[in-house]
Short mmCIF file of C-alpha atoms in Angstrom, two decimals:
data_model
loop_
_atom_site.label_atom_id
_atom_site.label_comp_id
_atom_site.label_asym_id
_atom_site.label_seq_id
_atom_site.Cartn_x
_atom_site.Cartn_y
_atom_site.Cartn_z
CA UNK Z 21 -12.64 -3.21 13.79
CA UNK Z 22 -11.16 -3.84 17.27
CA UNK Z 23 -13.16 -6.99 17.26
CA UNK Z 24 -12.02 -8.15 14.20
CA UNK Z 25 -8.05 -8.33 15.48
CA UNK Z 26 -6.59 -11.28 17.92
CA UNK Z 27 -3.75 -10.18 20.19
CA UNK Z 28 -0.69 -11.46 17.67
CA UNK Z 29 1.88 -8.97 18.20
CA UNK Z 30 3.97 -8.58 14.89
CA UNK Z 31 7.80 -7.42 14.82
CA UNK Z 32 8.03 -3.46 13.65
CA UNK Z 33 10.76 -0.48 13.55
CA UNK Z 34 10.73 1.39 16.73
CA UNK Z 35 11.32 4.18 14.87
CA UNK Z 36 9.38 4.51 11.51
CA UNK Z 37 11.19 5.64 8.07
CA UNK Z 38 9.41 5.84 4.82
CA UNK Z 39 9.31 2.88 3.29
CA UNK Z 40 11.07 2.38 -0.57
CA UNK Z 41 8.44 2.14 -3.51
CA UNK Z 42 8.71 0.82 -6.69
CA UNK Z 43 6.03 1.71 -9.19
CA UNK Z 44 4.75 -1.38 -11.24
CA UNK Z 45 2.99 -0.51 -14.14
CA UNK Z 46 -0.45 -2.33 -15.48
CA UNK Z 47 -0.11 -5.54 -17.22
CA UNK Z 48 -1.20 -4.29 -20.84
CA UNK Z 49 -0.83 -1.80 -22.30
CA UNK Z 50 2.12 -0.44 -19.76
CA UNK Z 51 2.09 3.49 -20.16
CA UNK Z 52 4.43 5.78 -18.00
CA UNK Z 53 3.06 7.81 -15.51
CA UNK Z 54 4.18 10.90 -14.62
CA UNK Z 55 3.63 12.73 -11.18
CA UNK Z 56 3.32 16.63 -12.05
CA UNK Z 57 4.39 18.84 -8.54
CA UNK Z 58 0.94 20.11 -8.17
CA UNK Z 59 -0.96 17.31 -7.27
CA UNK Z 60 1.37 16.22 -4.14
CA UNK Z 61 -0.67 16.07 -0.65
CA UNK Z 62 -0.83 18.90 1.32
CA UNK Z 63 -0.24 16.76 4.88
CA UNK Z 64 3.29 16.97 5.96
CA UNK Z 65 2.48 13.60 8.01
CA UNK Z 66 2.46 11.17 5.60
CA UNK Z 67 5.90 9.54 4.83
CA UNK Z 68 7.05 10.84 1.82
CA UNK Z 69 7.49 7.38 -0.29
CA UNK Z 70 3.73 6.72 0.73
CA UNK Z 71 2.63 10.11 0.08
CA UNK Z 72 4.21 9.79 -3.48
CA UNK Z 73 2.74 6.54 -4.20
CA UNK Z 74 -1.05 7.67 -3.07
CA UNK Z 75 -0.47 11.14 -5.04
CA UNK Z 76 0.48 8.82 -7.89
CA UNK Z 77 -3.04 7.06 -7.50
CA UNK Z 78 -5.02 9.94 -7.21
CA UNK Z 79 -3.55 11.77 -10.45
CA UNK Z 80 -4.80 8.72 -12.21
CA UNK Z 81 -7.72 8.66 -10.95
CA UNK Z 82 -8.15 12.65 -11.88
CA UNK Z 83 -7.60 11.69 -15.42
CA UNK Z 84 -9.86 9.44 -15.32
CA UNK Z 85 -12.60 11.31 -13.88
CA UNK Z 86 -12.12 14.05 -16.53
CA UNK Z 87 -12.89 17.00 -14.27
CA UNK Z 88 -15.07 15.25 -11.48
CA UNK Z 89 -13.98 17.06 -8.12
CA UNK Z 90 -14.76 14.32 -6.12
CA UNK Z 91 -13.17 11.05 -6.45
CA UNK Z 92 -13.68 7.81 -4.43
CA UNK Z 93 -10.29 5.53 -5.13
CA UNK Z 94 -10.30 2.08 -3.42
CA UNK Z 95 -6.56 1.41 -2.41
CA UNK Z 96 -5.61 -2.52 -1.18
CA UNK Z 97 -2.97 -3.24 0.35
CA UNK Z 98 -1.10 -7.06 0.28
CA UNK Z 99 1.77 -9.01 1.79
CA UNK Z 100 2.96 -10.96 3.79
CA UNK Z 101 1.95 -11.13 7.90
CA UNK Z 102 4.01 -8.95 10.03
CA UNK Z 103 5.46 -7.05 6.96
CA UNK Z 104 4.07 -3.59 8.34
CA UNK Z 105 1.11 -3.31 6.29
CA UNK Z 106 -1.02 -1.63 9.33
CA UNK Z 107 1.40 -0.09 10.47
CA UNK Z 108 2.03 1.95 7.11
CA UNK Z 109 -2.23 2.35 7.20
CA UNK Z 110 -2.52 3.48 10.94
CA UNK Z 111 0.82 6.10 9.94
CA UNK Z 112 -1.08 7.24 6.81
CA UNK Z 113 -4.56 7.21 8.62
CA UNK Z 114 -4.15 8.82 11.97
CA UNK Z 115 -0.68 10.00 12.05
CA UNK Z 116 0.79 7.32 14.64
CA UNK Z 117 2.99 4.46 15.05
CA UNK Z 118 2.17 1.71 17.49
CA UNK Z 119 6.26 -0.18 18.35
CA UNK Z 120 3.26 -3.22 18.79
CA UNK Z 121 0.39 -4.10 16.19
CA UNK Z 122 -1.84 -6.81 16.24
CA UNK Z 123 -1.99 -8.80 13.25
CA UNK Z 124 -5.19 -8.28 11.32
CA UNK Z 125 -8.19 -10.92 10.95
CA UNK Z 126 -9.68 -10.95 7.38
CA UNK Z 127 -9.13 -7.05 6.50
CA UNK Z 128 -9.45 -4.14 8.00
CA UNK Z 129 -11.14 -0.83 6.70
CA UNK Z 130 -9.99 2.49 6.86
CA UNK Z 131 -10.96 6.10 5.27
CA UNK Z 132 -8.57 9.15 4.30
CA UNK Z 133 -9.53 12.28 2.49
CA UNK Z 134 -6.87 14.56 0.19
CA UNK Z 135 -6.69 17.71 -1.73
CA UNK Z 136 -5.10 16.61 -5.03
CA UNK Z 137 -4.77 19.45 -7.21
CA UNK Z 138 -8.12 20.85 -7.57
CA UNK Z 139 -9.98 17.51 -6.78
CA UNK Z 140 -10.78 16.11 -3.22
CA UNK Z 141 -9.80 12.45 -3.39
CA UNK Z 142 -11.52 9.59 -0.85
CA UNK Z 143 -9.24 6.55 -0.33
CA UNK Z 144 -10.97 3.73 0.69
CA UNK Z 145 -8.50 1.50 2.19
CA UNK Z 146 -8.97 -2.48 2.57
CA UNK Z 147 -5.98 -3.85 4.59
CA UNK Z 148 -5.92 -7.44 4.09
CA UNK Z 149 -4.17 -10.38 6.46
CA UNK Z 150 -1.55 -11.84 5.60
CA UNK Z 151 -1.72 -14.96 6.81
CA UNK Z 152 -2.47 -18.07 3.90
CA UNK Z 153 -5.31 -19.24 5.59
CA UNK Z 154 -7.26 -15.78 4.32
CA UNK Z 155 -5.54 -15.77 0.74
CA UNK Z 156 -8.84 -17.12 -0.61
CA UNK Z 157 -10.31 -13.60 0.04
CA UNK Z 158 -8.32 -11.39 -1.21
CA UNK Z 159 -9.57 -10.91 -4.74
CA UNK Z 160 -12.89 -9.94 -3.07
CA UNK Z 161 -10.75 -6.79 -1.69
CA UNK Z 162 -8.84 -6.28 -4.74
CA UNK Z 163 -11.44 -6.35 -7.46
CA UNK Z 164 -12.51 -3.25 -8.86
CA UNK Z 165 -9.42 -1.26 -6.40
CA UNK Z 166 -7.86 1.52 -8.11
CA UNK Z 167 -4.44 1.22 -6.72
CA UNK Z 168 -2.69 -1.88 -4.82
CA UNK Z 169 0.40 -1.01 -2.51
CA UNK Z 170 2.55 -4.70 -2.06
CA UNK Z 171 4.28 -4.78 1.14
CA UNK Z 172 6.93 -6.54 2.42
CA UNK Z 173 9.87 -6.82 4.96
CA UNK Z 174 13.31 -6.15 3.76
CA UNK Z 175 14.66 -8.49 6.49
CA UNK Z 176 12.65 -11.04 5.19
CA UNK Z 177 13.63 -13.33 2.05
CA UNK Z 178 10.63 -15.12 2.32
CA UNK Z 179 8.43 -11.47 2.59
CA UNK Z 180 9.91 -10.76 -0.51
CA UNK Z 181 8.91 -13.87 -2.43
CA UNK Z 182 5.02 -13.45 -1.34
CA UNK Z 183 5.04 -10.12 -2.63
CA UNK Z 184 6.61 -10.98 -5.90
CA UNK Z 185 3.70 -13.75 -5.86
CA UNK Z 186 1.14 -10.67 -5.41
CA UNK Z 187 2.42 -8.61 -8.14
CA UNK Z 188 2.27 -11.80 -10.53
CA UNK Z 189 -1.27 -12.34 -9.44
CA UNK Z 190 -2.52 -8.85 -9.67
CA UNK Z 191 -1.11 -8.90 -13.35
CA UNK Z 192 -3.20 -11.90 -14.26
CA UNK Z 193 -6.63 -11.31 -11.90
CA UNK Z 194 -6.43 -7.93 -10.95
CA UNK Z 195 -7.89 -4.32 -12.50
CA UNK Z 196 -5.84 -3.69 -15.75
CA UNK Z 197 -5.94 -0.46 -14.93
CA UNK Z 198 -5.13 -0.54 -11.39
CA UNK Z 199 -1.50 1.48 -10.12
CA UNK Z 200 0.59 -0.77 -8.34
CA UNK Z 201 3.22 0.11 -6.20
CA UNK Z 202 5.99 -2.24 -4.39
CA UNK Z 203 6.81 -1.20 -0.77
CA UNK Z 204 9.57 -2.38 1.11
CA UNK Z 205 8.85 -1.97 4.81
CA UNK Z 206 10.98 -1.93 8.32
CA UNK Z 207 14.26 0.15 6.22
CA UNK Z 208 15.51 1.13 9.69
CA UNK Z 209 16.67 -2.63 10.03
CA UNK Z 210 19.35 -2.16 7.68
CA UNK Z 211 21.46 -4.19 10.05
CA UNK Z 212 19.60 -7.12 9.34
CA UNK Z 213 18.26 -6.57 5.96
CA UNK Z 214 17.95 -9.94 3.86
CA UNK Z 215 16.77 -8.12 0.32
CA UNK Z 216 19.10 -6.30 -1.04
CA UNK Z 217 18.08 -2.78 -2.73
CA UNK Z 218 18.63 -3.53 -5.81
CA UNK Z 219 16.61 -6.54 -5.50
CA UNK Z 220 13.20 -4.80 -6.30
CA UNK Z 221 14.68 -2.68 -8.76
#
């Protein structure tokens, strides 16, 4: 909520490109997953990398259901404060880009409805803070999620070492089940990016 945000303003892109995702598979067993053509969103304003990722979810999630048309899929996302986290949310949410966002206090909730295929899939989205002081309650937004997306900034070493902190931590607390995908954020600042591409590879 409104409320629930202080007036931080956090470093972003002034002009948005879709973020680069990595898809982490679940701890044991690790299966493949495969993203057939017909299950890709139908909204052309969703960056594509995020688009992929959530389609990626929500085919899971299909199989899973085993031919329920209505799917509620909690989605997390984690990282480190100021890594864009919001702003991929408020992009995926409402279709805009604020060059200013607030930095967010505790979590943050948002809702977003999809055709997948044949199914109509709810994403309940918990965006969490990134600050230390509110690590303690993450698992509370990450237990029982579907699908975590791990953000971070590319011009940020340090960004990049909290999210490979997150990934290690979803493997040993997290759903065994649950589709994780690695997002690196703010790709317009190749000029100063600190991680190289290959890095998160």
């Amino acid at each position: 909520s409104h409320r629930a945000r202080k007036a931080h303003r956090e470093q972003d892109s002034r002009n948005p490109v879709p973020p680069s995702f990595l898809h982490l598979p679940p701890r044991s067993p690790r299966p493949t997953f495969f993203l057939p053509p017909s299950v890709a969103p139908s909204s052309s304003s969703i960056p594509s990398s995020l688009s992929l990722s959530l389609s990626l979810c929500a085919a899971v999630a299909t199989m899973a259901t085993m031919g329920n048309n209505n799917i509620n899929a909690k989605l997390v996302l984690l990282g480190d404060m100021g890594a864009g986290k919001s702003s991929l949310v408020l992009r995926f949410v409402k279709g805009q880009f604020l060059e200013f966002q607030e930095s967010t206090i505790g979590a943050a909730f948002f809702s977003q409805t999809l055709a997948v295929s044949d199914a109509t899939v709810k994403f309940e989205i918990w965006d969490t803070a990134g600050q230390e002081r509110y690590h303690s309650l993450a698992p509370m937004y990450y237990r029982g999620a579907a699908a975590a997306i791990i953000v971070f900034d590319i011009t940020s070493l340090e960004s990049f070492s909290r999210a490979k902190k997150w990934v290690e931590e979803l493997q040993k607390q997290g759903n065994p089940n649950m589709v994780t995908a690695l997002a690196g954020n703010k790709a317009d600042l190749e000029d100063r990016r600190k991680v190289p591409a290959e890095a998160n590879r």
